[in-house]
Amino acid sequence: EAGVAQSPRYKIIEKRQSVAFWCNPISGHATLYWYQQILGQGPKLLIQFQNNGVVDDSQLPKDRFSAERLKGVDSTLKIQPAKLEDSAVYLCASSRAGMTHSGNTIYFGEGSWLTVV
Amino acid sequence: AQTVTQSQPEMSVQEAETVTLSCTYDTSENNYYLFWYKQPPSRQMILVIRQEAYKQQNATENRFSVNFQKAAKSFSLKISDSQLGDTAMYFCAFMKRTNAGKSTFGDGTTLTVKP
């Protein structure tokens, strides 16, 4: 099966500009995650969707970050305006809903690398 | 809130030898999953092994095995017969066993396998 697709892979922007990242999860996966991974750290969950509803966005800086998953499939993460500290890899991931043995394994995309200068 | 701690930022091992990576976690949940992920320089996270907290038997996947101590909230990864391709960052992760469980990651251990 096809994996989690993300685009663009690399983006360089100036501070105060805006950027958007797109993610298409594995077909049939109801749960979609956006993680921010700063160099040298583990991924930090920004937002988690279950179908098209938000399950957890407690660590999303809502003054500048927004995300949507309107039809319960693909998702967009936007940053506006960007700050230097937003330089990171933005990882999209998906998993099946439910409590089957393989249901909660998270599958990751290759990430979108953002550099803010 | 859950926390995951990996106390070894960097480790190294000689090729063909065995290495153990440590992970501890803190949670009030009773039902959950634990994972080890490998992240090579390409940055794509790859699942290495998973453990379900209600299972007492430690998970194994070929050269990879875990030592799961639920009472101690410890979840270490043992890599046997280390290979050069095992060089990567390894992340321990926790996920609640609910219909849409939130996941939490540690800060990783950089493992270098030396020839």
JSON list of C-alpha atoms in Angstrom, two decimals:
[
{"chain": "A", "resi": 1, "resn": "GLU", "atom": "CA", "xyz": [0.00, 0.00, 0.00]},
{"chain": "A", "resi": 2, "resn": "ALA", "atom": "CA", "xyz": [1.11, 3.58, -0.56]},
{"chain": "A", "resi": 3, "resn": "GLY", "atom": "CA", "xyz": [2.67, 5.34, 2.40]},
{"chain": "A", "resi": 4, "resn": "VAL", "atom": "CA", "xyz": [1.99, 8.73, 3.90]},
{"chain": "A", "resi": 5, "resn": "ALA", "atom": "CA", "xyz": [2.66, 11.41, 1.29]},
{"chain": "A", "resi": 6, "resn": "GLN", "atom": "CA", "xyz": [3.89, 14.89, 2.18]},
{"chain": "A", "resi": 7, "resn": "SER", "atom": "CA", "xyz": [4.77, 17.97, 0.19]},
{"chain": "A", "resi": 8, "resn": "PRO", "atom": "CA", "xyz": [6.79, 20.03, -0.24]},
{"chain": "A", "resi": 9, "resn": "ARG", "atom": "CA", "xyz": [9.84, 18.16, 1.05]},
{"chain": "A", "resi": 10, "resn": "TYR", "atom": "CA", "xyz": [11.89, 21.31, 1.56]},
{"chain": "A", "resi": 11, "resn": "LYS", "atom": "CA", "xyz": [10.97, 24.93, 2.04]},
{"chain": "A", "resi": 12, "resn": "ILE", "atom": "CA", "xyz": [13.00, 28.02, 2.87]},
{"chain": "A", "resi": 13, "resn": "ILE", "atom": "CA", "xyz": [11.13, 31.19, 3.78]},
{"chain": "A", "resi": 14, "resn": "GLU", "atom": "CA", "xyz": [11.86, 34.48, 5.44]},
{"chain": "A", "resi": 15, "resn": "LYS", "atom": "CA", "xyz": [10.48, 35.25, 8.88]},
{"chain": "A", "resi": 16, "resn": "ARG", "atom": "CA", "xyz": [6.99, 36.70, 8.87]},
{"chain": "A", "resi": 17, "resn": "GLN", "atom": "CA", "xyz": [6.16, 34.91, 5.62]},
{"chain": "A", "resi": 18, "resn": "SER", "atom": "CA", "xyz": [3.62, 32.12, 5.41]},
{"chain": "A", "resi": 19, "resn": "VAL", "atom": "CA", "xyz": [3.97, 28.47, 4.43]},
{"chain": "A", "resi": 20, "resn": "ALA", "atom": "CA", "xyz": [1.64, 25.52, 3.97]},
{"chain": "A", "resi": 21, "resn": "PHE", "atom": "CA", "xyz": [2.34, 21.80, 4.11]},
{"chain": "A", "resi": 22, "resn": "TRP", "atom": "CA", "xyz": [0.14, 19.10, 2.68]},
{"chain": "A", "resi": 23, "resn": "CYS", "atom": "CA", "xyz": [-0.32, 15.52, 3.81]},
{"chain": "A", "resi": 24, "resn": "ASN", "atom": "CA", "xyz": [-2.19, 12.55, 2.37]},
{"chain": "A", "resi": 25, "resn": "PRO", "atom": "CA", "xyz": [-2.43, 9.67, 4.84]},
{"chain": "A", "resi": 26, "resn": "ILE", "atom": "CA", "xyz": [-2.54, 5.98, 4.12]},
{"chain": "A", "resi": 27, "resn": "SER", "atom": "CA", "xyz": [-5.88, 5.01, 2.62]},
{"chain": "A", "resi": 28, "resn": "GLY", "atom": "CA", "xyz": [-8.37, 4.01, 5.27]},
{"chain": "A", "resi": 29, "resn": "HIS", "atom": "CA", "xyz": [-6.50, 5.58, 8.16]},
{"chain": "A", "resi": 30, "resn": "ALA", "atom": "CA", "xyz": [-8.90, 7.63, 10.23]},
{"chain": "A", "resi": 31, "resn": "THR", "atom": "CA", "xyz": [-6.33, 9.22, 12.53]},
{"chain": "A", "resi": 32, "resn": "LEU", "atom": "CA", "xyz": [-3.91, 11.83, 11.23]},
{"chain": "A", "resi": 33, "resn": "TYR", "atom": "CA", "xyz": [-1.13, 13.53, 13.17]},
{"chain": "A", "resi": 34, "resn": "TRP", "atom": "CA", "xyz": [1.10, 16.52, 12.58]},
{"chain": "A", "resi": 35, "resn": "TYR", "atom": "CA", "xyz": [4.35, 16.52, 14.53]},
{"chain": "A", "resi": 36, "resn": "GLN", "atom": "CA", "xyz": [7.06, 19.15, 14.78]},
{"chain": "A", "resi": 37, "resn": "GLN", "atom": "CA", "xyz": [10.58, 17.82, 15.15]},
{"chain": "A", "resi": 38, "resn": "ILE", "atom": "CA", "xyz": [13.28, 20.33, 16.02]},
{"chain": "A", "resi": 39, "resn": "LEU", "atom": "CA", "xyz": [16.83, 19.18, 15.37]},
{"chain": "A", "resi": 40, "resn": "GLY", "atom": "CA", "xyz": [18.09, 17.02, 18.21]},
{"chain": "A", "resi": 41, "resn": "GLN", "atom": "CA", "xyz": [14.68, 16.46, 19.74]},
{"chain": "A", "resi": 42, "resn": "GLY", "atom": "CA", "xyz": [11.90, 13.94, 19.49]},
{"chain": "A", "resi": 43, "resn": "PRO", "atom": "CA", "xyz": [8.73, 14.69, 17.55]},
{"chain": "A", "resi": 44, "resn": "LYS", "atom": "CA", "xyz": [6.22, 16.85, 19.38]},
{"chain": "A", "resi": 45, "resn": "LEU", "atom": "CA", "xyz": [2.57, 16.41, 18.58]},
{"chain": "A", "resi": 46, "resn": "LEU", "atom": "CA", "xyz": [1.00, 19.58, 17.20]},
{"chain": "A", "resi": 47, "resn": "ILE", "atom": "CA", "xyz": [-2.43, 18.32, 16.30]},
{"chain": "A", "resi": 48, "resn": "GLN", "atom": "CA", "xyz": [-4.30, 15.04, 16.00]},
{"chain": "A", "resi": 49, "resn": "PHE", "atom": "CA", "xyz": [-7.39, 14.46, 13.87]},
{"chain": "A", "resi": 50, "resn": "GLN", "atom": "CA", "xyz": [-9.88, 11.63, 14.08]},
{"chain": "A", "resi": 51, "resn": "ASN", "atom": "CA", "xyz": [-11.57, 11.69, 10.67]},
{"chain": "A", "resi": 52, "resn": "ASN", "atom": "CA", "xyz": [-12.25, 15.43, 10.22]},
{"chain": "A", "resi": 53, "resn": "GLY", "atom": "CA", "xyz": [-12.50, 16.28, 13.91]},
{"chain": "A", "resi": 54, "resn": "VAL", "atom": "CA", "xyz": [-9.71, 17.56, 16.15]},
{"chain": "A", "resi": 55, "resn": "VAL", "atom": "CA", "xyz": [-8.84, 15.19, 18.99]},
{"chain": "A", "resi": 56, "resn": "ASP", "atom": "CA", "xyz": [-5.92, 17.13, 20.47]},
{"chain": "A", "resi": 57, "resn": "ASP", "atom": "CA", "xyz": [-4.41, 20.48, 19.56]},
{"chain": "A", "resi": 58, "resn": "SER", "atom": "CA", "xyz": [-3.15, 21.45, 22.99]},
{"chain": "A", "resi": 59, "resn": "GLN", "atom": "CA", "xyz": [0.43, 22.03, 21.77]},
{"chain": "A", "resi": 60, "resn": "LEU", "atom": "CA", "xyz": [-0.46, 23.89, 18.58]},
{"chain": "A", "resi": 61, "resn": "PRO", "atom": "CA", "xyz": [0.58, 27.59, 18.72]},
{"chain": "A", "resi": 62, "resn": "LYS", "atom": "CA", "xyz": [-2.81, 28.76, 17.56]},
{"chain": "A", "resi": 63, "resn": "ASP", "atom": "CA", "xyz": [-1.76, 32.37, 17.08]},
{"chain": "A", "resi": 64, "resn": "ARG", "atom": "CA", "xyz": [0.33, 31.34, 14.07]},
{"chain": "A", "resi": 65, "resn": "PHE", "atom": "CA", "xyz": [-0.37, 27.68, 13.27]},
{"chain": "A", "resi": 66, "resn": "SER", "atom": "CA", "xyz": [-3.55, 26.27, 11.79]},
{"chain": "A", "resi": 67, "resn": "ALA", "atom": "CA", "xyz": [-4.49, 22.89, 10.40]},
{"chain": "A", "resi": 68, "resn": "GLU", "atom": "CA", "xyz": [-7.50, 21.41, 8.73]},
{"chain": "A", "resi": 69, "resn": "ARG", "atom": "CA", "xyz": [-8.73, 18.08, 7.46]},
{"chain": "A", "resi": 70, "resn": "LEU", "atom": "CA", "xyz": [-11.98, 19.08, 5.86]},
{"chain": "A", "resi": 71, "resn": "LYS", "atom": "CA", "xyz": [-13.02, 15.83, 4.18]},
{"chain": "A", "resi": 72, "resn": "GLY", "atom": "CA", "xyz": [-11.41, 13.49, 6.66]},
{"chain": "A", "resi": 73, "resn": "VAL", "atom": "CA", "xyz": [-8.67, 12.46, 4.24]},
{"chain": "A", "resi": 74, "resn": "ASP", "atom": "CA", "xyz": [-5.80, 14.81, 3.39]},
{"chain": "A", "resi": 75, "resn": "SER", "atom": "CA", "xyz": [-4.70, 17.65, 5.61]},
{"chain": "A", "resi": 76, "resn": "THR", "atom": "CA", "xyz": [-2.97, 21.02, 5.42]},
{"chain": "A", "resi": 77, "resn": "LEU", "atom": "CA", "xyz": [-0.80, 22.63, 8.09]},
{"chain": "A", "resi": 78, "resn": "LYS", "atom": "CA", "xyz": [-0.23, 26.38, 7.77]},
{"chain": "A", "resi": 79, "resn": "ILE", "atom": "CA", "xyz": [2.16, 28.70, 9.53]},
{"chain": "A", "resi": 80, "resn": "GLN", "atom": "CA", "xyz": [1.56, 32.45, 9.35]},
{"chain": "A", "resi": 81, "resn": "PRO", "atom": "CA", "xyz": [3.59, 34.45, 10.19]},
{"chain": "A", "resi": 82, "resn": "ALA", "atom": "CA", "xyz": [6.65, 32.22, 10.52]},
{"chain": "A", "resi": 83, "resn": "LYS", "atom": "CA", "xyz": [9.29, 32.77, 13.18]},
{"chain": "A", "resi": 84, "resn": "LEU", "atom": "CA", "xyz": [12.91, 31.65, 13.25]},
{"chain": "A", "resi": 85, "resn": "GLU", "atom": "CA", "xyz": [12.10, 29.06, 15.92]},
{"chain": "A", "resi": 86, "resn": "ASP", "atom": "CA", "xyz": [9.65, 27.35, 13.55]},
{"chain": "A", "resi": 87, "resn": "SER", "atom": "CA", "xyz": [12.61, 25.88, 11.65]},
{"chain": "A", "resi": 88, "resn": "ALA", "atom": "CA", "xyz": [12.02, 22.15, 11.98]},
{"chain": "A", "resi": 89, "resn": "VAL", "atom": "CA", "xyz": [10.87, 19.05, 10.19]},
{"chain": "A", "resi": 90, "resn": "TYR", "atom": "CA", "xyz": [7.09, 18.75, 10.07]},
{"chain": "A", "resi": 91, "resn": "LEU", "atom": "CA", "xyz": [6.11, 15.11, 10.13]},
{"chain": "A", "resi": 92, "resn": "CYS", "atom": "CA", "xyz": [2.72, 13.88, 9.11]},
{"chain": "A", "resi": 93, "resn": "ALA", "atom": "CA", "xyz": [1.62, 10.46, 10.28]},
{"chain": "A", "resi": 94, "resn": "SER", "atom": "CA", "xyz": [-1.47, 8.31, 10.25]},
{"chain": "A", "resi": 95, "resn": "SER", "atom": "CA", "xyz": [-2.95, 5.29, 11.97]},
{"chain": "A", "resi": 96, "resn": "ARG", "atom": "CA", "xyz": [-6.11, 3.25, 11.89]},
{"chain": "A", "resi": 97, "resn": "ALA", "atom": "CA", "xyz": [-8.72, 3.97, 14.54]},
{"chain": "A", "resi": 98, "resn": "GLY", "atom": "CA", "xyz": [-9.66, 1.11, 16.82]},
{"chain": "A", "resi": 99, "resn": "MET", "atom": "CA", "xyz": [-7.91, -1.29, 19.11]},
{"chain": "A", "resi": 100, "resn": "THR", "atom": "CA", "xyz": [-6.88, -4.07, 16.77]},
{"chain": "A", "resi": 101, "resn": "HIS", "atom": "CA", "xyz": [-3.36, -5.37, 17.08]},
{"chain": "A", "resi": 102, "resn": "SER", "atom": "CA", "xyz": [-2.01, -3.31, 14.22]},
{"chain": "A", "resi": 103, "resn": "GLY", "atom": "CA", "xyz": [-4.55, -0.55, 14.54]},
{"chain": "A", "resi": 104, "resn": "ASN", "atom": "CA", "xyz": [-2.53, 1.85, 16.59]},
{"chain": "A", "resi": 105, "resn": "THR", "atom": "CA", "xyz": [0.79, 1.67, 14.79]},
{"chain": "A", "resi": 106, "resn": "ILE", "atom": "CA", "xyz": [1.76, 5.10, 13.51]},
{"chain": "A", "resi": 107, "resn": "TYR", "atom": "CA", "xyz": [3.07, 5.34, 9.95]},
{"chain": "A", "resi": 108, "resn": "PHE", "atom": "CA", "xyz": [5.12, 8.41, 9.13]},
{"chain": "A", "resi": 109, "resn": "GLY", "atom": "CA", "xyz": [5.74, 10.39, 6.00]},
{"chain": "A", "resi": 110, "resn": "GLU", "atom": "CA", "xyz": [9.19, 11.54, 4.98]},
{"chain": "A", "resi": 111, "resn": "GLY", "atom": "CA", "xyz": [8.63, 14.98, 6.47]},
{"chain": "A", "resi": 112, "resn": "SER", "atom": "CA", "xyz": [8.68, 18.55, 5.25]},
{"chain": "A", "resi": 113, "resn": "TRP", "atom": "CA", "xyz": [11.85, 20.42, 6.16]},
{"chain": "A", "resi": 114, "resn": "LEU", "atom": "CA", "xyz": [11.27, 24.08, 6.95]},
{"chain": "A", "resi": 115, "resn": "THR", "atom": "CA", "xyz": [14.02, 26.65, 7.30]},
{"chain": "A", "resi": 116, "resn": "VAL", "atom": "CA", "xyz": [13.04, 30.14, 8.37]},
{"chain": "A", "resi": 117, "resn": "VAL", "atom": "CA", "xyz": [15.71, 32.78, 7.73]},
{"chain": "B", "resi": 1, "resn": "ALA", "atom": "CA", "xyz": [0.05, 13.83, 30.90]},
{"chain": "B", "resi": 2, "resn": "GLN", "atom": "CA", "xyz": [2.52, 11.22, 29.73]},
{"chain": "B", "resi": 3, "resn": "THR", "atom": "CA", "xyz": [6.28, 11.69, 29.61]},
{"chain": "B", "resi": 4, "resn": "VAL", "atom": "CA", "xyz": [8.92, 9.56, 27.92]},
{"chain": "B", "resi": 5, "resn": "THR", "atom": "CA", "xyz": [12.58, 9.78, 28.93]},
{"chain": "B", "resi": 6, "resn": "GLN", "atom": "CA", "xyz": [15.56, 8.43, 27.04]},
{"chain": "B", "resi": 7, "resn": "SER", "atom": "CA", "xyz": [18.57, 9.04, 29.25]},
{"chain": "B", "resi": 8, "resn": "GLN", "atom": "CA", "xyz": [21.26, 8.11, 26.72]},
{"chain": "B", "resi": 9, "resn": "PRO", "atom": "CA", "xyz": [21.67, 10.83, 24.08]},
{"chain": "B", "resi": 10, "resn": "GLU", "atom": "CA", "xyz": [24.38, 8.88, 22.26]},
{"chain": "B", "resi": 11, "resn": "MET", "atom": "CA", "xyz": [25.62, 5.31, 22.21]},
{"chain": "B", "resi": 12, "resn": "SER", "atom": "CA", "xyz": [28.00, 3.30, 20.11]},
{"chain": "B", "resi": 13, "resn": "VAL", "atom": "CA", "xyz": [28.55, -0.40, 19.57]},
{"chain": "B", "resi": 14, "resn": "GLN", "atom": "CA", "xyz": [30.89, -2.55, 17.56]},
{"chain": "B", "resi": 15, "resn": "GLU", "atom": "CA", "xyz": [29.47, -4.39, 14.60]},
{"chain": "B", "resi": 16, "resn": "ALA", "atom": "CA", "xyz": [28.07, -7.83, 15.52]},
{"chain": "B", "resi": 17, "resn": "GLU", "atom": "CA", "xyz": [27.83, -6.97, 19.21]},
{"chain": "B", "resi": 18, "resn": "THR", "atom": "CA", "xyz": [24.74, -6.34, 21.33]},
{"chain": "B", "resi": 19, "resn": "VAL", "atom": "CA", "xyz": [23.53, -2.99, 22.59]},
{"chain": "B", "resi": 20, "resn": "THR", "atom": "CA", "xyz": [20.65, -1.95, 24.85]},
{"chain": "B", "resi": 21, "resn": "LEU", "atom": "CA", "xyz": [18.86, 1.39, 24.64]},
{"chain": "B", "resi": 22, "resn": "SER", "atom": "CA", "xyz": [16.95, 2.61, 27.69]},
{"chain": "B", "resi": 23, "resn": "CYS", "atom": "CA", "xyz": [13.54, 4.21, 27.95]},
{"chain": "B", "resi": 24, "resn": "THR", "atom": "CA", "xyz": [11.39, 5.07, 30.93]},
{"chain": "B", "resi": 25, "resn": "TYR", "atom": "CA", "xyz": [7.94, 6.59, 30.91]},
{"chain": "B", "resi": 26, "resn": "ASP", "atom": "CA", "xyz": [5.42, 8.03, 33.30]},
{"chain": "B", "resi": 27, "resn": "THR", "atom": "CA", "xyz": [1.69, 7.58, 32.97]},
{"chain": "B", "resi": 28, "resn": "SER", "atom": "CA", "xyz": [-1.44, 7.01, 34.99]},
{"chain": "B", "resi": 29, "resn": "GLU", "atom": "CA", "xyz": [-2.94, 4.93, 32.19]},
{"chain": "B", "resi": 30, "resn": "ASN", "atom": "CA", "xyz": [-3.23, 1.16, 32.52]},
{"chain": "B", "resi": 31, "resn": "ASN", "atom": "CA", "xyz": [-3.81, 0.29, 28.89]},
{"chain": "B", "resi": 32, "resn": "TYR", "atom": "CA", "xyz": [-1.31, 1.54, 26.37]},
{"chain": "B", "resi": 33, "resn": "TYR", "atom": "CA", "xyz": [1.18, 0.70, 23.65]},
{"chain": "B", "resi": 34, "resn": "LEU", "atom": "CA", "xyz": [4.92, 1.29, 23.59]},
{"chain": "B", "resi": 35, "resn": "PHE", "atom": "CA", "xyz": [6.99, 1.59, 20.45]},
{"chain": "B", "resi": 36, "resn": "TRP", "atom": "CA", "xyz": [10.56, 1.89, 19.30]},
{"chain": "B", "resi": 37, "resn": "TYR", "atom": "CA", "xyz": [11.10, 3.82, 16.10]},
{"chain": "B", "resi": 38, "resn": "LYS", "atom": "CA", "xyz": [14.25, 4.14, 14.01]},
{"chain": "B", "resi": 39, "resn": "GLN", "atom": "CA", "xyz": [15.01, 7.42, 12.24]},
{"chain": "B", "resi": 40, "resn": "PRO", "atom": "CA", "xyz": [17.87, 7.33, 9.74]},
{"chain": "B", "resi": 41, "resn": "PRO", "atom": "CA", "xyz": [19.33, 10.56, 8.30]},
{"chain": "B", "resi": 42, "resn": "SER", "atom": "CA", "xyz": [16.54, 10.63, 5.71]},
{"chain": "B", "resi": 43, "resn": "ARG", "atom": "CA", "xyz": [14.26, 11.45, 8.66]},
{"chain": "B", "resi": 44, "resn": "GLN", "atom": "CA", "xyz": [11.52, 8.94, 7.89]},
{"chain": "B", "resi": 45, "resn": "MET", "atom": "CA", "xyz": [10.50, 7.24, 11.09]},
{"chain": "B", "resi": 46, "resn": "ILE", "atom": "CA", "xyz": [10.32, 3.48, 10.78]},
{"chain": "B", "resi": 47, "resn": "LEU", "atom": "CA", "xyz": [8.63, 1.24, 13.32]},
{"chain": "B", "resi": 48, "resn": "VAL", "atom": "CA", "xyz": [11.08, -1.23, 14.85]},
{"chain": "B", "resi": 49, "resn": "ILE", "atom": "CA", "xyz": [8.96, -2.97, 17.46]},
{"chain": "B", "resi": 50, "resn": "ARG", "atom": "CA", "xyz": [5.79, -2.51, 19.51]},
{"chain": "B", "resi": 51, "resn": "GLN", "atom": "CA", "xyz": [4.61, -3.79, 22.87]},
{"chain": "B", "resi": 52, "resn": "GLU", "atom": "CA", "xyz": [1.09, -3.92, 24.24]},
{"chain": "B", "resi": 53, "resn": "ALA", "atom": "CA", "xyz": [1.06, -3.13, 27.94]},
{"chain": "B", "resi": 54, "resn": "TYR", "atom": "CA", "xyz": [-1.44, -5.86, 28.83]},
{"chain": "B", "resi": 55, "resn": "LYS", "atom": "CA", "xyz": [0.87, -8.53, 27.41]},
{"chain": "B", "resi": 56, "resn": "GLN", "atom": "CA", "xyz": [3.48, -9.84, 29.80]},
{"chain": "B", "resi": 57, "resn": "GLN", "atom": "CA", "xyz": [5.56, -11.46, 27.08]},
{"chain": "B", "resi": 58, "resn": "ASN", "atom": "CA", "xyz": [8.29, -9.24, 25.70]},
{"chain": "B", "resi": 59, "resn": "ALA", "atom": "CA", "xyz": [8.03, -8.47, 21.99]},
{"chain": "B", "resi": 60, "resn": "THR", "atom": "CA", "xyz": [10.71, -9.64, 19.57]},
{"chain": "B", "resi": 61, "resn": "GLU", "atom": "CA", "xyz": [11.34, -8.86, 15.91]},
{"chain": "B", "resi": 62, "resn": "ASN", "atom": "CA", "xyz": [14.31, -10.71, 14.49]},
{"chain": "B", "resi": 63, "resn": "ARG", "atom": "CA", "xyz": [17.42, -9.06, 16.02]},
{"chain": "B", "resi": 64, "resn": "PHE", "atom": "CA", "xyz": [15.34, -6.61, 18.04]},
{"chain": "B", "resi": 65, "resn": "SER", "atom": "CA", "xyz": [13.76, -7.39, 21.39]},
{"chain": "B", "resi": 66, "resn": "VAL", "atom": "CA", "xyz": [12.44, -5.41, 24.32]},
{"chain": "B", "resi": 67, "resn": "ASN", "atom": "CA", "xyz": [12.56, -5.74, 28.07]},
{"chain": "B", "resi": 68, "resn": "PHE", "atom": "CA", "xyz": [9.21, -4.41, 29.28]},
{"chain": "B", "resi": 69, "resn": "GLN", "atom": "CA", "xyz": [8.92, -3.84, 33.00]},
{"chain": "B", "resi": 70, "resn": "LYS", "atom": "CA", "xyz": [5.43, -2.43, 33.56]},
{"chain": "B", "resi": 71, "resn": "ALA", "atom": "CA", "xyz": [5.72, -1.84, 37.29]},
{"chain": "B", "resi": 72, "resn": "ALA", "atom": "CA", "xyz": [9.01, 0.00, 36.82]},
{"chain": "B", "resi": 73, "resn": "LYS", "atom": "CA", "xyz": [7.67, 1.79, 33.72]},
{"chain": "B", "resi": 74, "resn": "SER", "atom": "CA", "xyz": [10.73, 0.76, 31.79]},
{"chain": "B", "resi": 75, "resn": "PHE", "atom": "CA", "xyz": [10.93, -0.27, 28.14]},
{"chain": "B", "resi": 76, "resn": "SER", "atom": "CA", "xyz": [14.44, -0.99, 26.84]},
{"chain": "B", "resi": 77, "resn": "LEU", "atom": "CA", "xyz": [15.42, -2.08, 23.34]},
{"chain": "B", "resi": 78, "resn": "LYS", "atom": "CA", "xyz": [18.07, -4.73, 22.75]},
{"chain": "B", "resi": 79, "resn": "ILE", "atom": "CA", "xyz": [19.72, -4.96, 19.35]},
{"chain": "B", "resi": 80, "resn": "SER", "atom": "CA", "xyz": [21.62, -8.19, 18.80]},
{"chain": "B", "resi": 81, "resn": "ASP", "atom": "CA", "xyz": [24.27, -8.78, 16.14]},
{"chain": "B", "resi": 82, "resn": "SER", "atom": "CA", "xyz": [24.43, -5.04, 15.40]},
{"chain": "B", "resi": 83, "resn": "GLN", "atom": "CA", "xyz": [24.82, -4.08, 11.76]},
{"chain": "B", "resi": 84, "resn": "LEU", "atom": "CA", "xyz": [26.15, -0.92, 10.14]},
{"chain": "B", "resi": 85, "resn": "GLY", "atom": "CA", "xyz": [22.63, -0.23, 8.85]},
{"chain": "B", "resi": 86, "resn": "ASP", "atom": "CA", "xyz": [21.37, 0.02, 12.41]},
{"chain": "B", "resi": 87, "resn": "THR", "atom": "CA", "xyz": [23.12, 3.39, 12.72]},
{"chain": "B", "resi": 88, "resn": "ALA", "atom": "CA", "xyz": [20.31, 5.90, 13.31]},
{"chain": "B", "resi": 89, "resn": "MET", "atom": "CA", "xyz": [18.39, 7.77, 15.96]},
{"chain": "B", "resi": 90, "resn": "TYR", "atom": "CA", "xyz": [16.05, 5.59, 17.99]},
{"chain": "B", "resi": 91, "resn": "PHE", "atom": "CA", "xyz": [12.92, 6.97, 19.59]},
{"chain": "B", "resi": 92, "resn": "CYS", "atom": "CA", "xyz": [10.81, 5.43, 22.28]},
{"chain": "B", "resi": 93, "resn": "ALA", "atom": "CA", "xyz": [7.12, 6.32, 22.10]},
{"chain": "B", "resi": 94, "resn": "PHE", "atom": "CA", "xyz": [4.02, 5.88, 24.21]},
{"chain": "B", "resi": 95, "resn": "MET", "atom": "CA", "xyz": [0.44, 5.72, 22.98]},
{"chain": "B", "resi": 96, "resn": "LYS", "atom": "CA", "xyz": [-2.74, 5.46, 25.00]},
{"chain": "B", "resi": 97, "resn": "ARG", "atom": "CA", "xyz": [-4.86, 2.45, 24.08]},
{"chain": "B", "resi": 98, "resn": "THR", "atom": "CA", "xyz": [-7.99, 4.34, 23.20]},
{"chain": "B", "resi": 99, "resn": "ASN", "atom": "CA", "xyz": [-9.75, 4.73, 19.91]},
{"chain": "B", "resi": 100, "resn": "ALA", "atom": "CA", "xyz": [-7.57, 7.70, 19.03]},
{"chain": "B", "resi": 101, "resn": "GLY", "atom": "CA", "xyz": [-4.70, 7.44, 21.41]},
{"chain": "B", "resi": 102, "resn": "LYS", "atom": "CA", "xyz": [-2.37, 10.37, 21.87]},
{"chain": "B", "resi": 103, "resn": "SER", "atom": "CA", "xyz": [1.27, 9.54, 21.34]},
{"chain": "B", "resi": 104, "resn": "THR", "atom": "CA", "xyz": [4.31, 10.95, 23.12]},
{"chain": "B", "resi": 105, "resn": "PHE", "atom": "CA", "xyz": [7.95, 10.55, 22.06]},
{"chain": "B", "resi": 106, "resn": "GLY", "atom": "CA", "xyz": [11.24, 10.69, 23.91]},
{"chain": "B", "resi": 107, "resn": "ASP", "atom": "CA", "xyz": [14.11, 12.83, 22.66]},
{"chain": "B", "resi": 108, "resn": "GLY", "atom": "CA", "xyz": [15.94, 9.94, 21.09]},
{"chain": "B", "resi": 109, "resn": "THR", "atom": "CA", "xyz": [19.22, 8.06, 21.33]},
{"chain": "B", "resi": 110, "resn": "THR", "atom": "CA", "xyz": [21.75, 8.36, 18.53]},
{"chain": "B", "resi": 111, "resn": "LEU", "atom": "CA", "xyz": [23.23, 4.93, 17.92]},
{"chain": "B", "resi": 112, "resn": "THR", "atom": "CA", "xyz": [26.44, 4.50, 15.94]},
{"chain": "B", "resi": 113, "resn": "VAL", "atom": "CA", "xyz": [27.52, 1.04, 14.87]},
{"chain": "B", "resi": 114, "resn": "LYS", "atom": "CA", "xyz": [31.27, 0.91, 14.30]},
{"chain": "B", "resi": 115, "resn": "PRO", "atom": "CA", "xyz": [32.93, -1.45, 11.85]}
]
